[in-house]
Amino acid sequence: MSTTETLITAADAHSAHNYHPLPVVVATADGAWMTDVEGRRYLDLLAGYSALNFGHGNRRLIDAAKAQLDRVTLTSRAFHHDRFADFCGQLAELCGMELVLPMNTGAEAVETAVKTARKWGYRVKGVPSGMAKIVVAGGNFHGRTTTIISFSTDPEARADYEPYTPGFEIVPYGDLTAMRAALTENAVAVLLEPIQGEAGVLVPPPGYLAGVRELTRERGVLFVADEIQSGLGRTGKTFACEHEGVVPDMYVLGKALGGGVVPVSAVVSSREVLGVFRPGEHGSTFGGNPLACAVALEVIAMLRTGEYQRRAAELGDHLHRELGLLTGTGHVTAVRGRGLWAGVDIAPSYGTGREISEKLMDRGVLVKDTHGSTIRVAPPLVISKEDLDWGLHQLRAVLGA
Ligand SMILES: *Cc1c(COP(=O)(O)O)cnc(C)c1O
């Protein structure tokens, strides 16, 4: 057996089978490229679902992490540490908000947003106890906790995890009429992805986010934008909401905030909203730790230059132009997305998303399929145009285009 086969067999023997990875075993990575245990190189067109926006082994981020490793890595929030104020101040400023509540994973940040919205509903809005409602969209992906999967519409994500957490109403994504009807008296928040990533990079109809902003303002409901995957440069802007000139009441951030080095997530909002917490009412042992803050501070500094947003916009235009040509020839039935982020529906006669992903892997390109016939293209924002073109060439070759 090859080293690859040996390692995959061993992993299968001792790990829960809650994933179905492509049969590649990565050993090292640099920029937009990964190298497997046999020394084969692959172009990474997934970028850890946008956790790797700044590429593998980004020098600035690795240096920031190494410097912090030698100073202090963890204090818990029982004490202050010297990176915390800067992290919160600079992240709030990047978001145009006032307060930050740091957590670790995306799901924890979404849970934090849910708890914040409910507490705000009872303490500020005056919703009767136990009655708070949060409105979400069909096809959503907000994470894997028991509460979050309670309002998922994906049978795989939900099955056999009941009883589900009540207090959520699901409306169709992109439907303002349904949204208006759902915003009844006890609604405290609307929780939305400005672009639905796991659903296949679904961009809502023009005017939808602005419409939700207007409705939520009118009804005194918080607009919570889950920008865990769409935010921090991916779409060509710092936040995907900016494409419609929308400023939500709360950003939920994760993935790229940790620079592909450590898990870092956060909820960022106003003093009125995040000010509802008092000591002891919420927390996390690892949230806002010195290592996380040091890496995230470097991420924030990099985003402040605007360079990554610009790259995502320019390379993204190129990516969408090239993919559009495959729609013209019938190899692809639809392409969605913004910036360096695309959901590509492969015409069924060319194979399933998984088959296409495997064929691309054989040609040295790594992507992830979703929902049967869709593949997702989301390279690190540091990818060169030449490498992106090479990846697109491999896709055309696999489709015989
Ligand atoms: C990945 C993701 C999450 C969950 O983040 P984890 O770090 O995996 O818990 C939540 N929301 C969106 C939009 C995501 O893409």
Tab-separated table of C-alpha atoms and ligand atoms in Angstrom:
chain	number	residue	atom	x	y	z
A	1	MET	CA	0.000	0.000	0.000
A	2	SER	CA	1.123	3.561	-0.679
A	3	THR	CA	1.722	5.922	2.239
A	4	THR	CA	-1.500	7.676	1.234
A	5	GLU	CA	-3.532	4.457	1.380
A	6	THR	CA	-1.938	3.390	4.673
A	7	LEU	CA	-2.713	6.721	6.339
A	8	ILE	CA	-6.283	6.856	5.017
A	9	THR	CA	-6.974	3.287	6.153
A	10	ALA	CA	-5.564	4.087	9.612
A	11	ALA	CA	-7.624	7.290	9.828
A	12	ASP	CA	-10.776	5.400	8.820
A	13	ALA	CA	-10.089	2.807	11.499
A	14	HIS	CA	-9.831	5.296	14.346
A	15	SER	CA	-11.935	8.333	13.463
A	16	ALA	CA	-15.672	8.893	13.470
A	17	HIS	CA	-16.882	8.980	9.878
A	18	ASN	CA	-18.555	12.367	10.021
A	19	TYR	CA	-16.619	13.514	6.922
A	20	HIS	CA	-15.946	12.027	3.477
A	21	PRO	CA	-12.640	13.668	2.491
A	22	LEU	CA	-11.047	13.416	-0.923
A	23	PRO	CA	-8.332	10.707	-0.856
A	24	VAL	CA	-5.396	13.091	-0.481
A	25	VAL	CA	-3.135	13.281	2.591
A	26	VAL	CA	-1.585	16.720	2.960
A	27	ALA	CA	1.840	17.022	4.535
A	28	THR	CA	2.851	20.650	3.922
A	29	ALA	CA	1.419	23.793	2.371
A	30	ASP	CA	2.519	27.210	1.197
A	31	GLY	CA	0.425	30.036	-0.249
A	32	ALA	CA	-2.209	28.527	-2.531
A	33	TRP	CA	-0.426	25.176	-2.799
A	34	MET	CA	-0.473	21.980	-0.729
A	35	THR	CA	1.913	19.041	-0.981
A	36	ASP	CA	0.846	15.506	-0.084
A	37	VAL	CA	2.805	12.728	1.611
A	38	GLU	CA	3.954	11.414	-1.780
A	39	GLY	CA	5.341	14.810	-2.769
A	40	ARG	CA	2.511	15.611	-5.219
A	41	ARG	CA	1.447	19.260	-5.375
A	42	TYR	CA	-2.129	20.540	-5.419
A	43	LEU	CA	-3.628	23.955	-5.999
A	44	ASP	CA	-5.983	24.675	-3.094
A	45	LEU	CA	-9.225	26.102	-4.482
A	46	LEU	CA	-11.123	25.630	-1.217
A	47	ALA	CA	-8.959	27.562	1.252
A	48	GLY	CA	-10.421	25.808	4.291
A	49	TYR	CA	-13.894	27.194	3.508
A	50	SER	CA	-12.351	30.699	3.643
A	51	ALA	CA	-10.405	30.105	6.862
A	52	LEU	CA	-7.290	30.410	4.665
A	53	ASN	CA	-8.074	33.691	2.875
A	54	PHE	CA	-4.465	34.793	3.376
A	55	GLY	CA	-3.009	31.509	2.167
A	56	HIS	CA	-1.097	28.703	3.834
A	57	GLY	CA	1.908	29.612	5.948
A	58	ASN	CA	1.403	33.344	5.451
A	59	ARG	CA	4.701	34.870	6.631
A	60	ARG	CA	3.166	37.815	8.504
A	61	LEU	CA	0.691	35.585	10.329
A	62	ILE	CA	3.195	32.847	11.163
A	63	ASP	CA	5.680	35.438	12.451
A	64	ALA	CA	2.990	37.065	14.603
A	65	ALA	CA	2.037	33.659	16.018
A	66	LYS	CA	5.649	32.632	16.676
A	67	ALA	CA	6.430	35.901	18.453
A	68	GLN	CA	3.373	35.486	20.662
A	69	LEU	CA	4.150	31.793	21.365
A	70	ASP	CA	7.332	32.955	23.077
A	71	ARG	CA	5.541	35.554	25.226
A	72	VAL	CA	2.218	34.262	26.572
A	73	THR	CA	-0.408	32.078	24.902
A	74	LEU	CA	-3.286	31.754	27.347
A	75	THR	CA	-4.447	33.634	30.414
A	76	SER	CA	-8.196	32.941	30.483
A	77	ARG	CA	-10.444	35.949	30.858
A	78	ALA	CA	-9.968	35.794	34.632
A	79	PHE	CA	-7.061	38.194	33.988
A	80	HIS	CA	-6.303	40.909	31.461
A	81	HIS	CA	-3.553	40.425	28.880
A	82	ASP	CA	-1.693	42.985	26.831
A	83	ARG	CA	-3.082	42.102	23.345
A	84	PHE	CA	-6.745	42.166	24.294
A	85	ALA	CA	-7.483	45.896	24.195
A	86	ASP	CA	-5.865	46.297	20.768
A	87	PHE	CA	-7.691	43.285	19.373
A	88	CYS	CA	-11.112	44.491	20.521
A	89	GLY	CA	-10.450	48.124	19.597
A	90	GLN	CA	-9.109	47.380	16.154
A	91	LEU	CA	-11.732	44.774	15.272
A	92	ALA	CA	-14.521	47.124	16.380
A	93	GLU	CA	-12.994	49.857	14.217
A	94	LEU	CA	-12.674	47.560	11.178
A	95	CYS	CA	-16.374	46.759	11.585
A	96	GLY	CA	-17.468	50.330	12.312
A	97	MET	CA	-18.943	49.039	15.578
A	98	GLU	CA	-18.367	49.630	19.286
A	99	LEU	CA	-17.965	46.350	21.173
A	100	VAL	CA	-16.457	42.925	20.529
A	101	LEU	CA	-17.196	39.594	22.210
A	102	PRO	CA	-14.508	37.077	21.249
A	103	MET	CA	-15.083	33.331	20.986
A	104	ASN	CA	-13.221	30.564	19.106
A	105	THR	CA	-15.252	28.745	16.481
A	106	GLY	CA	-17.924	30.067	14.168
A	107	ALA	CA	-20.670	28.043	15.804
A	108	GLU	CA	-19.786	29.532	19.196
A	109	ALA	CA	-20.007	33.025	17.744
A	110	VAL	CA	-23.424	32.239	16.241
A	111	GLU	CA	-24.542	30.847	19.611
A	112	THR	CA	-23.272	34.078	21.161
A	113	ALA	CA	-25.285	36.100	18.634
A	114	VAL	CA	-28.412	34.086	19.459
A	115	LYS	CA	-27.912	34.603	23.204
A	116	THR	CA	-27.165	38.306	22.705
A	117	ALA	CA	-30.278	38.843	20.591
A	118	ARG	CA	-32.500	37.081	23.115
A	119	LYS	CA	-31.051	38.971	26.081
A	120	TRP	CA	-31.360	42.264	24.180
A	121	GLY	CA	-34.947	41.320	23.349
A	122	TYR	CA	-35.868	40.814	27.005
A	123	ARG	CA	-33.778	43.567	28.593
A	124	VAL	CA	-33.956	46.320	25.981
A	125	LYS	CA	-36.851	45.660	23.616
A	126	GLY	CA	-39.150	44.417	26.387
A	127	VAL	CA	-40.256	41.105	24.872
A	128	PRO	CA	-42.209	38.993	27.418
A	129	SER	CA	-40.076	36.277	29.020
A	130	GLY	CA	-39.702	33.128	26.924
A	131	MET	CA	-41.292	34.658	23.815
A	132	ALA	CA	-38.280	35.889	21.810
A	133	LYS	CA	-38.255	34.786	18.174
A	134	ILE	CA	-35.318	34.771	15.787
A	135	VAL	CA	-36.012	34.662	12.053
A	136	VAL	CA	-33.616	32.690	9.836
A	137	ALA	CA	-33.531	31.671	6.182
A	138	GLY	CA	-34.101	28.302	4.541
A	139	GLY	CA	-30.916	26.694	3.246
A	140	ASN	CA	-28.866	28.357	5.984
A	141	PHE	CA	-25.616	27.068	7.412
A	142	HIS	CA	-24.641	28.588	10.754
A	143	GLY	CA	-22.761	25.714	12.403
A	144	ARG	CA	-23.249	22.386	14.125
A	145	THR	CA	-24.402	22.890	17.718
A	146	THR	CA	-27.717	21.460	18.889
A	147	THR	CA	-29.398	24.873	18.846
A	148	ILE	CA	-28.011	25.863	15.454
A	149	ILE	CA	-29.027	22.645	13.698
A	150	SER	CA	-32.480	23.133	15.223
A	151	PHE	CA	-33.091	25.836	12.605
A	152	SER	CA	-31.256	24.138	9.731
A	153	THR	CA	-33.314	22.895	6.778
A	154	ASP	CA	-30.729	20.279	5.814
A	155	PRO	CA	-32.026	16.799	6.800
A	156	GLU	CA	-28.443	15.455	7.098
A	157	ALA	CA	-27.492	18.165	9.565
A	158	ARG	CA	-30.654	17.643	11.683
A	159	ALA	CA	-31.664	13.992	11.691
A	160	ASP	CA	-31.758	12.236	15.065
A	161	TYR	CA	-30.600	15.233	17.074
A	162	GLU	CA	-34.038	16.158	18.418
A	163	PRO	CA	-35.523	17.537	20.624
A	164	TYR	CA	-34.770	20.821	18.847
A	165	THR	CA	-34.378	24.258	20.392
A	166	PRO	CA	-37.541	26.335	19.884
A	167	GLY	CA	-37.683	30.063	19.172
A	168	PHE	CA	-36.737	30.166	15.482
A	169	GLU	CA	-38.832	30.790	12.394
A	170	ILE	CA	-37.535	29.807	8.974
A	171	VAL	CA	-38.481	31.890	5.917
A	172	PRO	CA	-37.363	31.363	2.301
A	173	TYR	CA	-34.021	33.058	1.523
A	174	GLY	CA	-34.460	36.070	-0.710
A	175	ASP	CA	-38.188	36.511	-0.021
A	176	LEU	CA	-38.928	39.944	1.471
A	177	THR	CA	-42.670	39.357	1.696
A	178	ALA	CA	-42.135	36.294	3.868
A	179	MET	CA	-39.592	38.232	5.926
A	180	ARG	CA	-42.053	41.073	6.523
A	181	ALA	CA	-44.713	38.626	7.673
A	182	ALA	CA	-42.304	36.917	10.074
A	183	LEU	CA	-41.269	40.128	11.821
A	184	THR	CA	-44.036	40.046	14.406
A	185	GLU	CA	-44.055	41.727	17.822
A	186	ASN	CA	-41.718	39.322	19.607
A	187	ALA	CA	-39.117	39.041	16.858
A	188	VAL	CA	-35.730	40.044	18.281
A	189	ALA	CA	-33.416	39.282	15.379
A	190	VAL	CA	-33.037	38.225	11.786
A	191	LEU	CA	-29.988	35.982	11.357
A	192	LEU	CA	-28.762	35.696	7.761
A	193	GLU	CA	-25.741	34.867	5.651
A	194	PRO	CA	-25.421	37.765	3.154
A	195	ILE	CA	-24.361	35.062	0.680
A	196	GLN	CA	-25.220	31.456	1.555
A	197	GLY	CA	-21.959	29.511	1.276
A	198	GLU	CA	-22.844	25.903	2.089
A	199	ALA	CA	-26.078	26.231	0.093
A	200	GLY	CA	-23.891	26.598	-3.017
A	201	VAL	CA	-22.710	30.227	-2.878
A	202	LEU	CA	-26.211	31.618	-3.231
A	203	VAL	CA	-26.364	35.373	-3.756
A	204	PRO	CA	-29.764	36.801	-2.739
A	205	PRO	CA	-31.771	38.857	-5.269
A	206	PRO	CA	-30.625	42.502	-5.592
A	207	GLY	CA	-32.238	44.662	-2.930
A	208	TYR	CA	-32.864	41.777	-0.525
A	209	LEU	CA	-30.286	42.683	2.119
A	210	ALA	CA	-31.200	46.369	1.887
A	211	GLY	CA	-34.865	45.384	2.205
A	212	VAL	CA	-34.164	43.271	5.289
A	213	ARG	CA	-32.211	46.206	6.734
A	214	GLU	CA	-35.174	48.523	6.189
A	215	LEU	CA	-37.728	46.070	7.605
A	216	THR	CA	-35.676	45.238	10.693
A	217	ARG	CA	-35.044	48.925	11.424
A	218	GLU	CA	-38.750	49.668	11.024
A	219	ARG	CA	-39.780	46.844	13.382
A	220	GLY	CA	-37.048	47.295	15.986
A	221	VAL	CA	-35.455	43.916	15.186
A	222	LEU	CA	-31.697	43.258	15.127
A	223	PHE	CA	-30.153	42.413	11.760
A	224	VAL	CA	-27.439	39.850	12.495
A	225	ALA	CA	-25.132	39.136	9.544
A	226	ASP	CA	-23.279	35.826	9.681
A	227	GLU	CA	-20.168	36.895	7.736
A	228	ILE	CA	-18.101	33.948	8.983
A	229	GLN	CA	-17.503	32.746	5.431
A	230	SER	CA	-18.478	35.769	3.319
A	231	GLY	CA	-16.586	38.358	5.345
A	232	LEU	CA	-12.982	39.529	5.629
A	233	GLY	CA	-12.204	40.030	1.962
A	234	ARG	CA	-13.647	36.996	0.209
A	235	THR	CA	-16.225	38.866	-1.914
A	236	GLY	CA	-14.013	41.823	-2.804
A	237	LYS	CA	-15.155	43.892	0.188
A	238	THR	CA	-14.387	43.563	3.868
A	239	PHE	CA	-18.016	42.482	4.393
A	240	ALA	CA	-20.434	41.029	1.841
A	241	CYS	CA	-23.169	43.319	3.249
A	242	GLU	CA	-21.266	46.277	1.779
A	243	HIS	CA	-22.263	45.229	-1.736
A	244	GLU	CA	-25.751	46.511	-0.901
A	245	GLY	CA	-24.577	49.386	1.249
A	246	VAL	CA	-25.987	47.578	4.285
A	247	VAL	CA	-24.662	47.907	7.819
A	248	PRO	CA	-26.169	45.235	10.064
A	249	ASP	CA	-26.618	45.577	13.836
A	250	MET	CA	-24.220	42.735	14.458
A	251	TYR	CA	-21.472	40.966	12.546
A	252	VAL	CA	-20.667	37.349	13.307
A	253	LEU	CA	-17.083	36.625	12.273
A	254	GLY	CA	-14.838	33.565	12.268
A	255	LYS	CA	-12.831	31.481	9.820
A	256	ALA	CA	-10.352	33.955	8.208
A	257	LEU	CA	-10.186	35.971	11.450
A	258	GLY	CA	-7.830	33.270	12.749
A	259	GLY	CA	-5.619	33.541	9.665
A	260	GLY	CA	-5.664	29.767	9.150
A	261	VAL	CA	-3.488	29.480	12.255
A	262	VAL	CA	-5.848	29.333	15.228
A	263	PRO	CA	-9.626	29.357	15.614
A	264	VAL	CA	-10.786	32.918	16.322
A	265	SER	CA	-14.379	34.111	16.153
A	266	ALA	CA	-16.248	37.121	17.431
A	267	VAL	CA	-19.527	38.942	17.620
A	268	VAL	CA	-19.184	42.658	16.913
A	269	SER	CA	-21.955	45.124	17.603
A	270	SER	CA	-23.064	48.332	19.304
A	271	ARG	CA	-22.860	49.237	22.976
A	272	GLU	CA	-26.656	49.066	23.173
A	273	VAL	CA	-26.633	45.447	22.025
A	274	LEU	CA	-23.452	43.832	23.394
A	275	GLY	CA	-23.746	46.004	26.491
A	276	VAL	CA	-26.469	43.631	27.732
A	277	PHE	CA	-23.911	41.209	29.173
A	278	ARG	CA	-22.812	41.374	32.781
A	279	PRO	CA	-19.950	39.352	34.300
A	280	GLY	CA	-20.706	35.646	34.446
A	281	GLU	CA	-23.531	35.695	31.902
A	282	HIS	CA	-21.499	34.350	28.975
A	283	GLY	CA	-17.915	33.341	28.276
A	284	SER	CA	-15.287	30.984	26.923
A	285	THR	CA	-12.022	29.684	28.392
A	286	PHE	CA	-10.112	30.195	25.151
A	287	GLY	CA	-12.052	33.174	23.743
A	288	GLY	CA	-9.817	36.201	23.185
A	289	ASN	CA	-6.627	34.429	24.274
A	290	PRO	CA	-3.278	36.160	23.623
A	291	LEU	CA	-2.262	33.898	20.717
A	292	ALA	CA	-5.650	34.328	19.052
A	293	CYS	CA	-5.516	38.106	19.540
A	294	ALA	CA	-1.968	38.360	18.168
A	295	VAL	CA	-2.862	36.476	14.980
A	296	ALA	CA	-6.194	38.264	14.525
A	297	LEU	CA	-4.502	41.652	15.016
A	298	GLU	CA	-2.241	40.831	12.082
A	299	VAL	CA	-5.278	39.736	10.036
A	300	ILE	CA	-6.985	43.049	10.822
A	301	ALA	CA	-3.845	45.007	9.884
A	302	MET	CA	-3.679	43.149	6.566
A	303	LEU	CA	-7.350	43.848	5.847
A	304	ARG	CA	-6.897	47.533	6.658
A	305	THR	CA	-4.580	47.876	3.655
A	306	GLY	CA	-7.467	46.955	1.339
A	307	GLU	CA	-5.033	44.915	-0.727
A	308	TYR	CA	-6.797	41.571	-0.209
A	309	GLN	CA	-10.241	42.996	-0.931
A	310	ARG	CA	-8.841	44.498	-4.154
A	311	ARG	CA	-7.260	41.196	-5.209
A	312	ALA	CA	-10.499	39.331	-4.494
A	313	ALA	CA	-12.462	41.837	-6.588
A	314	GLU	CA	-10.043	41.824	-9.543
A	315	LEU	CA	-9.282	38.099	-9.629
A	316	GLY	CA	-12.950	37.465	-8.870
A	317	ASP	CA	-14.057	39.361	-11.988
A	318	HIS	CA	-11.626	37.235	-13.983
A	319	LEU	CA	-12.823	33.996	-12.342
A	320	HIS	CA	-16.483	34.776	-13.030
A	321	ARG	CA	-15.741	35.801	-16.614
A	322	GLU	CA	-13.926	32.513	-17.271
A	323	LEU	CA	-16.586	30.395	-15.558
A	324	GLY	CA	-19.254	32.282	-17.490
A	325	LEU	CA	-17.719	30.967	-20.726
A	326	LEU	CA	-18.393	27.408	-19.509
A	327	THR	CA	-22.050	28.315	-19.063
A	328	GLY	CA	-22.083	29.484	-22.677
A	329	THR	CA	-20.812	26.087	-23.858
A	330	GLY	CA	-23.293	24.129	-21.714
A	331	HIS	CA	-20.674	22.398	-19.533
A	332	VAL	CA	-21.952	24.323	-16.565
A	333	THR	CA	-25.612	25.116	-15.889
A	334	ALA	CA	-25.091	28.019	-13.487
A	335	VAL	CA	-22.372	30.047	-11.808
A	336	ARG	CA	-23.086	32.127	-8.712
A	337	GLY	CA	-21.021	34.165	-6.321
A	338	ARG	CA	-19.102	37.362	-5.793
A	339	GLY	CA	-15.414	38.120	-5.707
A	340	LEU	CA	-13.093	35.147	-5.417
A	341	TRP	CA	-15.981	32.858	-4.521
A	342	ALA	CA	-18.072	30.802	-6.930
A	343	GLY	CA	-20.628	28.015	-6.824
A	344	VAL	CA	-20.469	26.142	-10.117
A	345	ASP	CA	-23.314	23.811	-11.122
A	346	ILE	CA	-21.872	21.138	-13.405
A	347	ALA	CA	-24.183	19.882	-16.151
A	348	PRO	CA	-25.267	16.396	-14.935
A	349	SER	CA	-23.955	14.612	-18.059
A	350	TYR	CA	-20.363	15.508	-17.038
A	351	GLY	CA	-20.608	13.798	-13.654
A	352	THR	CA	-21.516	14.583	-10.062
A	353	GLY	CA	-19.744	17.283	-8.072
A	354	ARG	CA	-17.846	14.555	-6.247
A	355	GLU	CA	-16.697	12.898	-9.500
A	356	ILE	CA	-15.542	16.238	-10.877
A	357	SER	CA	-13.703	16.946	-7.602
A	358	GLU	CA	-11.913	13.574	-7.809
A	359	LYS	CA	-10.916	14.150	-11.439
A	360	LEU	CA	-9.628	17.604	-10.540
A	361	MET	CA	-7.646	16.061	-7.686
A	362	ASP	CA	-5.970	13.698	-10.162
A	363	ARG	CA	-4.943	16.825	-12.083
A	364	GLY	CA	-3.588	18.578	-9.009
A	365	VAL	CA	-6.532	20.818	-8.100
A	366	LEU	CA	-8.492	20.568	-4.856
A	367	VAL	CA	-12.116	21.733	-4.635
A	368	LYS	CA	-15.136	20.632	-2.606
A	369	ASP	CA	-18.464	19.527	-3.984
A	370	THR	CA	-21.753	20.454	-2.370
A	371	HIS	CA	-25.376	19.461	-3.038
A	372	GLY	CA	-24.688	16.800	-5.688
A	373	SER	CA	-23.810	18.748	-8.803
A	374	THR	CA	-22.157	21.883	-7.419
A	375	ILE	CA	-18.469	22.555	-6.860
A	376	ARG	CA	-17.226	25.468	-4.842
A	377	VAL	CA	-14.290	27.572	-5.960
A	378	ALA	CA	-12.797	29.762	-3.226
A	379	PRO	CA	-9.002	29.977	-3.516
A	380	PRO	CA	-6.832	31.809	-1.016
A	381	LEU	CA	-6.961	35.530	-1.870
A	382	VAL	CA	-3.169	35.438	-2.331
A	383	ILE	CA	-3.392	33.101	-5.341
A	384	SER	CA	-1.605	34.397	-8.439
A	385	LYS	CA	-3.544	34.993	-11.639
A	386	GLU	CA	-1.317	32.416	-13.388
A	387	ASP	CA	-2.154	29.727	-10.807
A	388	LEU	CA	-5.851	30.557	-10.956
A	389	ASP	CA	-5.742	30.275	-14.755
A	390	TRP	CA	-3.941	26.960	-14.481
A	391	GLY	CA	-6.673	25.701	-12.117
A	392	LEU	CA	-9.387	26.859	-14.510
A	393	HIS	CA	-7.567	25.128	-17.346
A	394	GLN	CA	-7.694	21.852	-15.382
A	395	LEU	CA	-11.446	22.330	-14.849
A	396	ARG	CA	-11.959	22.839	-18.594
A	397	ALA	CA	-9.865	19.719	-19.268
A	398	VAL	CA	-11.921	17.611	-16.848
A	399	LEU	CA	-15.124	18.797	-18.549
A	400	GLY	CA	-13.625	18.270	-21.998
A	401	ALA	CA	-14.334	21.929	-22.778
B	1	LIG	C1	-18.271	27.715	8.783
B	1	LIG	C2	-19.462	28.528	9.110
B	1	LIG	C3	-20.001	28.533	10.411
B	1	LIG	C4	-19.487	27.636	11.513
B	1	LIG	O1	-18.152	27.856	11.803
B	1	LIG	P1	-17.317	26.723	12.607
B	1	LIG	O2	-16.024	27.397	12.901
B	1	LIG	O3	-17.187	25.551	11.704
B	1	LIG	O4	-18.109	26.414	13.826
B	1	LIG	C5	-21.073	29.358	10.646
B	1	LIG	N1	-21.589	30.146	9.689
B	1	LIG	C6	-21.107	30.163	8.434
B	1	LIG	C7	-21.712	31.071	7.408
B	1	LIG	C8	-20.040	29.346	8.093
B	1	LIG	O5	-19.575	29.333	6.842
